Amino acid sequence: MAKSYDKKVRPREFQEGDLILKKILPLLGEDQSKWAPNYDGPYVVKKALSGGALLLSRMDEEDLVRPVNSNSVKKYYVVKNLFCIKRMIS
């Protein structure tokens, strides 16, 4: 069973300069509503450490104090407005 799982899993690798979103982890005793945001960001990867830890900084170059595990982040992709692209083509 582990063999078939390992075939399909893709390791997520982050490089310096990648834009990511960090998962907002609920604190004990804190009520989180259904419509509350799940991710915070975007952040910039300052350094990717071994073992999957990431050092992050905000877009205004302010560093976060603690490293973040790569399991609690996802890549942030900038999607260009299709309307503007169609307008530029025509």
PDB file of C-alpha atoms in Angstrom:
ATOM      1  CA  MET A   1       0.000   0.000   0.000  1.00  0.00           C
ATOM      2  CA  ALA A   2       2.833   2.399   0.786  1.00  0.00           C
ATOM      3  CA  LYS A   3       4.417   1.599  -2.555  1.00  0.00           C
ATOM      4  CA  SER A   4       1.362   2.711  -4.514  1.00  0.00           C
ATOM      5  CA  TYR A   5       1.069   5.883  -2.412  1.00  0.00           C
ATOM      6  CA  ASP A   6       4.719   6.769  -3.005  1.00  0.00           C
ATOM      7  CA  LYS A   7       4.225   6.493  -6.774  1.00  0.00           C
ATOM      8  CA  LYS A   8       1.592   9.220  -6.852  1.00  0.00           C
ATOM      9  CA  VAL A   9       2.890  11.628  -4.236  1.00  0.00           C
ATOM     10  CA  ARG A  10       4.839  14.636  -5.492  1.00  0.00           C
ATOM     11  CA  PRO A  11       7.237  16.319  -3.105  1.00  0.00           C
ATOM     12  CA  ARG A  12       6.577  20.032  -2.773  1.00  0.00           C
ATOM     13  CA  GLU A  13       9.722  22.048  -3.062  1.00  0.00           C
ATOM     14  CA  PHE A  14       9.883  25.757  -2.418  1.00  0.00           C
ATOM     15  CA  GLN A  15      12.668  28.039  -3.592  1.00  0.00           C
ATOM     16  CA  GLU A  16      13.763  31.470  -2.467  1.00  0.00           C
ATOM     17  CA  GLY A  17      11.504  34.145  -3.894  1.00  0.00           C
ATOM     18  CA  ASP A  18       8.404  31.947  -4.269  1.00  0.00           C
ATOM     19  CA  LEU A  19       5.110  33.505  -3.233  1.00  0.00           C
ATOM     20  CA  ILE A  20       3.108  31.400  -0.780  1.00  0.00           C
ATOM     21  CA  LEU A  21       0.008  31.487   1.398  1.00  0.00           C
ATOM     22  CA  LYS A  22       0.300  30.393   5.041  1.00  0.00           C
ATOM     23  CA  LYS A  23      -2.497  28.376   6.668  1.00  0.00           C
ATOM     24  CA  ILE A  24      -4.199  30.083   9.593  1.00  0.00           C
ATOM     25  CA  LEU A  25      -4.172  27.554  12.425  1.00  0.00           C
ATOM     26  CA  PRO A  26      -7.006  27.999  14.950  1.00  0.00           C
ATOM     27  CA  LEU A  27      -5.981  28.501  18.570  1.00  0.00           C
ATOM     28  CA  LEU A  28      -7.486  26.460  21.403  1.00  0.00           C
ATOM     29  CA  GLY A  29     -10.646  28.044  22.755  1.00  0.00           C
ATOM     30  CA  GLU A  30     -10.916  30.426  19.818  1.00  0.00           C
ATOM     31  CA  ASP A  31     -14.116  30.179  17.845  1.00  0.00           C
ATOM     32  CA  GLN A  32     -13.543  30.207  14.098  1.00  0.00           C
ATOM     33  CA  SER A  33     -16.513  30.951  11.907  1.00  0.00           C
ATOM     34  CA  LYS A  34     -17.354  29.119   8.725  1.00  0.00           C
ATOM     35  CA  TRP A  35     -16.600  32.170   6.578  1.00  0.00           C
ATOM     36  CA  ALA A  36     -13.267  33.065   8.171  1.00  0.00           C
ATOM     37  CA  PRO A  37     -10.280  32.980   5.799  1.00  0.00           C
ATOM     38  CA  ASN A  38      -8.209  29.802   5.806  1.00  0.00           C
ATOM     39  CA  TYR A  39      -4.967  31.277   4.462  1.00  0.00           C
ATOM     40  CA  ASP A  40      -2.987  34.428   5.138  1.00  0.00           C
ATOM     41  CA  GLY A  41      -0.566  36.130   2.821  1.00  0.00           C
ATOM     42  CA  PRO A  42       1.022  36.274   0.350  1.00  0.00           C
ATOM     43  CA  TYR A  43       4.468  35.820   1.845  1.00  0.00           C
ATOM     44  CA  VAL A  44       7.856  35.472   0.182  1.00  0.00           C
ATOM     45  CA  VAL A  45      10.129  32.497   0.900  1.00  0.00           C
ATOM     46  CA  LYS A  46      13.332  33.981   2.272  1.00  0.00           C
ATOM     47  CA  LYS A  47      15.109  30.674   2.798  1.00  0.00           C
ATOM     48  CA  ALA A  48      14.159  27.009   2.470  1.00  0.00           C
ATOM     49  CA  LEU A  49      15.722  24.969   5.271  1.00  0.00           C
ATOM     50  CA  SER A  50      16.284  21.232   5.355  1.00  0.00           C
ATOM     51  CA  GLY A  51      13.437  19.101   6.646  1.00  0.00           C
ATOM     52  CA  GLY A  52      10.778  21.255   5.003  1.00  0.00           C
ATOM     53  CA  ALA A  53      11.029  24.367   7.181  1.00  0.00           C
ATOM     54  CA  LEU A  54      10.676  27.767   5.517  1.00  0.00           C
ATOM     55  CA  LEU A  55      11.778  31.211   6.637  1.00  0.00           C
ATOM     56  CA  LEU A  56       9.218  33.729   5.414  1.00  0.00           C
ATOM     57  CA  SER A  57       9.013  37.460   5.010  1.00  0.00           C
ATOM     58  CA  ARG A  58       6.086  39.725   4.281  1.00  0.00           C
ATOM     59  CA  MET A  59       5.847  41.627   1.033  1.00  0.00           C
ATOM     60  CA  ASP A  60       7.198  44.739   2.784  1.00  0.00           C
ATOM     61  CA  GLU A  61      10.475  42.897   3.640  1.00  0.00           C
ATOM     62  CA  GLU A  62       9.520  42.306   7.304  1.00  0.00           C
ATOM     63  CA  ASP A  63      10.710  38.856   8.414  1.00  0.00           C
ATOM     64  CA  LEU A  64       8.512  36.448  10.376  1.00  0.00           C
ATOM     65  CA  VAL A  65       9.995  35.377  13.694  1.00  0.00           C
ATOM     66  CA  ARG A  66       9.408  31.621  13.496  1.00  0.00           C
ATOM     67  CA  PRO A  67      10.000  29.215  10.626  1.00  0.00           C
ATOM     68  CA  VAL A  68       6.954  27.570   9.072  1.00  0.00           C
ATOM     69  CA  ASN A  69       6.568  23.931   8.071  1.00  0.00           C
ATOM     70  CA  SER A  70       6.036  23.385   4.363  1.00  0.00           C
ATOM     71  CA  ASN A  71       2.961  21.243   5.128  1.00  0.00           C
ATOM     72  CA  SER A  72       1.043  24.339   6.246  1.00  0.00           C
ATOM     73  CA  VAL A  73       1.652  26.456   3.142  1.00  0.00           C
ATOM     74  CA  LYS A  74       0.641  26.424  -0.502  1.00  0.00           C
ATOM     75  CA  LYS A  75       1.969  28.244  -3.543  1.00  0.00           C
ATOM     76  CA  TYR A  76       0.389  31.522  -4.511  1.00  0.00           C
ATOM     77  CA  TYR A  77      -0.117  32.011  -8.222  1.00  0.00           C
ATOM     78  CA  VAL A  78      -0.786  35.414  -9.711  1.00  0.00           C
ATOM     79  CA  VAL A  79      -3.573  35.118 -12.263  1.00  0.00           C
ATOM     80  CA  LYS A  80      -3.672  37.830 -14.859  1.00  0.00           C
ATOM     81  CA  ASN A  81      -6.994  39.320 -15.732  1.00  0.00           C
ATOM     82  CA  LEU A  82      -8.270  37.639 -18.891  1.00  0.00           C
ATOM     83  CA  PHE A  83     -10.341  40.672 -19.781  1.00  0.00           C
ATOM     84  CA  CYS A  84      -7.212  42.833 -19.962  1.00  0.00           C
ATOM     85  CA  ILE A  85      -5.393  40.230 -22.032  1.00  0.00           C
ATOM     86  CA  LYS A  86      -8.276  39.989 -24.542  1.00  0.00           C
ATOM     87  CA  ARG A  87      -8.385  43.766 -24.745  1.00  0.00           C
ATOM     88  CA  MET A  88      -4.666  43.980 -25.484  1.00  0.00           C
ATOM     89  CA  ILE A  89      -4.906  41.341 -28.234  1.00  0.00           C
ATOM     90  CA  SER A  90      -7.808  42.943 -30.105  1.00  0.00           C
TER      91      SER A  90
END
